[in-house]
């Protein structure tokens, strides 16, 4: 047991020199899941919810579901400039993965009855009021929202 003392001292020294809040690979955390519906069966031209709140440094899996009968975009330039995108995954209605896209993404379009996941880590704070669906006429009809990164 006597041999373990100097080793324990080294571990303590390590903790002081390298603080624990240096969190390592931020894109490999367990993701926080957030569901956003692009329209609904009763109101196809609305985001549910319309206000989204995220925190910097956490990994999110934003599940974009389109239960409506028209295609929709999730588009916000300010949001895209304030996050690190790890990947986007596209699914068939039965849950089968059909595509995994890695690297920067500008906007995501989801077809009726389909789902895509956007995996990202917010890196910059702000309140962005430019969330919209870019399909002609949709933002004018109210398909807009606000994204806050704290
Ligand atoms: Cu739309």
Short mmCIF file of C-alpha atoms and ligand atoms in Angstrom, two decimals:
data_model
loop_
_atom_site.label_atom_id
_atom_site.label_comp_id
_atom_site.label_asym_id
_atom_site.label_seq_id
_atom_site.Cartn_x
_atom_site.Cartn_y
_atom_site.Cartn_z
CA UNK A 1 0.00 0.00 0.00
CA UNK A 2 2.89 2.35 0.68
CA UNK A 3 3.69 2.49 -3.06
CA UNK A 4 0.28 3.96 -3.91
CA UNK A 5 0.89 7.24 -2.05
CA UNK A 6 3.14 8.96 -4.58
CA UNK A 7 0.77 7.86 -7.34
CA UNK A 8 -2.24 9.38 -5.56
CA UNK A 9 -0.28 12.63 -5.24
CA UNK A 10 0.29 12.63 -8.98
CA UNK A 11 -3.44 12.18 -9.66
CA UNK A 12 -4.23 15.14 -7.40
CA UNK A 13 -1.65 17.27 -9.20
CA UNK A 14 -3.25 16.28 -12.53
CA UNK A 15 -6.64 17.48 -11.35
CA UNK A 16 -5.22 20.86 -10.38
CA UNK A 17 -3.33 21.37 -13.64
CA UNK A 18 -6.09 20.10 -15.97
CA UNK A 19 -9.47 21.34 -14.67
CA UNK A 20 -12.35 18.88 -15.20
CA UNK A 21 -14.50 21.35 -17.17
CA UNK A 22 -12.22 20.88 -20.19
CA UNK A 23 -14.81 18.45 -21.46
CA UNK A 24 -13.04 16.64 -24.28
CA UNK A 25 -14.91 15.78 -27.46
CA UNK A 26 -18.18 17.73 -27.23
CA UNK A 27 -19.65 16.09 -30.34
CA UNK A 28 -19.52 12.62 -28.72
CA UNK A 29 -21.77 13.27 -25.70
CA UNK A 30 -25.08 11.50 -25.14
CA UNK A 31 -27.46 13.68 -27.22
CA UNK A 32 -30.37 15.69 -25.82
CA UNK A 33 -33.37 14.86 -28.01
CA UNK A 34 -35.65 17.69 -29.16
CA UNK A 35 -38.64 16.99 -31.41
CA UNK A 36 -39.78 19.65 -33.87
CA UNK A 37 -42.85 18.94 -35.97
CA UNK A 38 -42.99 20.60 -39.36
CA UNK A 39 -46.71 21.23 -39.62
CA UNK A 40 -49.44 19.02 -38.23
CA UNK A 41 -52.43 17.26 -39.69
CA UNK A 42 -54.70 20.14 -38.66
CA UNK A 43 -52.33 23.08 -39.34
CA UNK A 44 -49.74 22.17 -41.96
CA UNK A 45 -48.04 25.60 -41.99
CA UNK A 46 -46.55 25.93 -38.53
CA UNK A 47 -43.54 24.75 -36.52
CA UNK A 48 -44.35 22.88 -33.28
CA UNK A 49 -42.93 24.32 -31.08
CA UNK A 50 -42.29 27.75 -32.61
CA UNK A 51 -39.69 28.70 -30.00
CA UNK A 52 -36.62 26.55 -29.51
CA UNK A 53 -34.03 26.95 -26.77
CA UNK A 54 -30.59 25.32 -26.75
CA UNK A 55 -27.44 25.65 -24.67
CA UNK A 56 -23.89 25.97 -25.90
CA UNK A 57 -21.57 23.00 -25.46
CA UNK A 58 -24.29 20.32 -25.41
CA UNK A 59 -24.95 17.79 -28.14
CA UNK A 60 -28.48 17.89 -29.53
CA UNK A 61 -30.35 15.47 -31.73
CA UNK A 62 -33.10 17.62 -33.19
CA UNK A 63 -35.73 15.32 -34.65
CA UNK A 64 -37.50 17.05 -37.54
CA UNK A 65 -40.78 15.25 -38.21
CA UNK A 66 -43.17 16.13 -40.97
CA UNK A 67 -46.65 14.73 -40.19
CA UNK A 68 -48.30 17.09 -42.72
CA UNK A 69 -49.10 16.41 -46.35
CA UNK A 70 -46.67 18.97 -47.83
CA UNK A 71 -42.87 19.26 -47.81
CA UNK A 72 -41.19 21.73 -45.43
CA UNK A 73 -37.81 23.30 -44.77
CA UNK A 74 -36.13 24.04 -41.45
CA UNK A 75 -34.05 27.08 -42.35
CA UNK A 76 -32.21 29.65 -40.20
CA UNK A 77 -28.93 31.18 -41.37
CA UNK A 78 -28.12 32.64 -37.92
CA UNK A 79 -28.68 29.29 -36.25
CA UNK A 80 -26.42 27.50 -38.74
CA UNK A 81 -23.65 30.05 -38.11
CA UNK A 82 -23.90 29.45 -34.35
CA UNK A 83 -23.61 25.66 -34.26
CA UNK A 84 -21.22 22.86 -35.12
CA UNK A 85 -23.09 20.24 -37.16
CA UNK A 86 -21.99 16.66 -36.60
CA UNK A 87 -24.41 15.00 -38.99
CA UNK A 88 -27.92 14.84 -40.41
CA UNK A 89 -29.69 11.52 -40.69
CA UNK A 90 -32.69 10.76 -42.92
CA UNK A 91 -35.23 8.02 -42.18
CA UNK A 92 -37.98 6.10 -43.92
CA UNK A 93 -41.40 6.21 -42.13
CA UNK A 94 -40.65 2.76 -40.63
CA UNK A 95 -37.47 4.11 -39.03
CA UNK A 96 -34.97 2.66 -41.49
CA UNK A 97 -31.99 5.00 -41.98
CA UNK A 98 -31.62 6.00 -45.63
CA UNK A 99 -28.88 8.61 -45.43
CA UNK A 100 -26.31 10.05 -43.04
CA UNK A 101 -24.84 13.39 -44.12
CA UNK A 102 -21.69 14.62 -42.37
CA UNK A 103 -20.35 18.15 -42.23
CA UNK A 104 -21.86 21.63 -42.46
CA UNK A 105 -25.52 21.83 -43.39
CA UNK A 106 -27.41 25.04 -44.31
CA UNK A 107 -31.01 23.86 -44.23
CA UNK A 108 -32.97 20.62 -44.08
CA UNK A 109 -36.01 19.76 -46.17
CA UNK A 110 -38.32 17.02 -44.92
CA UNK A 111 -40.90 15.38 -47.16
CA UNK A 112 -44.45 14.50 -46.03
CA UNK A 113 -44.54 11.65 -43.55
CA UNK A 114 -40.75 11.58 -43.18
CA UNK A 115 -38.18 12.38 -40.50
CA UNK A 116 -34.63 13.72 -40.38
CA UNK A 117 -32.35 14.24 -37.36
CA UNK A 118 -29.95 17.13 -37.08
CA UNK A 119 -27.07 16.42 -34.66
CA UNK A 120 -25.29 19.60 -33.56
CA UNK A 121 -23.48 21.41 -30.75
CA UNK A 122 -24.37 25.11 -30.28
CA UNK A 123 -21.17 27.15 -30.02
CA UNK A 124 -22.42 30.75 -29.94
CA UNK A 125 -25.23 32.43 -27.99
CA UNK A 126 -27.99 34.57 -29.43
CA UNK A 127 -31.67 34.94 -30.25
CA UNK A 128 -32.46 34.26 -33.88
CA UNK A 129 -35.78 35.23 -35.39
CA UNK A 130 -35.01 33.99 -38.89
CA UNK A 131 -36.28 30.42 -38.51
CA UNK A 132 -38.62 29.80 -41.41
CA UNK A 133 -39.82 27.35 -43.99
CA UNK A 134 -38.56 28.52 -47.38
CA UNK A 135 -41.28 26.83 -49.43
CA UNK A 136 -43.12 29.65 -51.27
CA UNK A 137 -45.93 31.10 -49.15
CA UNK A 138 -45.21 29.06 -46.00
CA UNK A 139 -43.39 31.70 -43.90
CA UNK A 140 -46.01 34.30 -44.94
CA UNK A 141 -48.69 31.91 -43.65
CA UNK A 142 -46.94 31.73 -40.26
CA UNK A 143 -44.34 29.01 -40.62
CA UNK A 144 -41.70 30.97 -38.72
CA UNK A 145 -40.05 30.69 -35.33
CA UNK A 146 -37.38 31.83 -32.90
CA UNK A 147 -34.25 29.97 -31.82
CA UNK A 148 -32.44 30.97 -28.65
CA UNK A 149 -29.00 29.69 -27.74
CA UNK A 150 -28.04 30.33 -24.12
CU1 LIG B 1 -43.26 24.68 -45.18
#
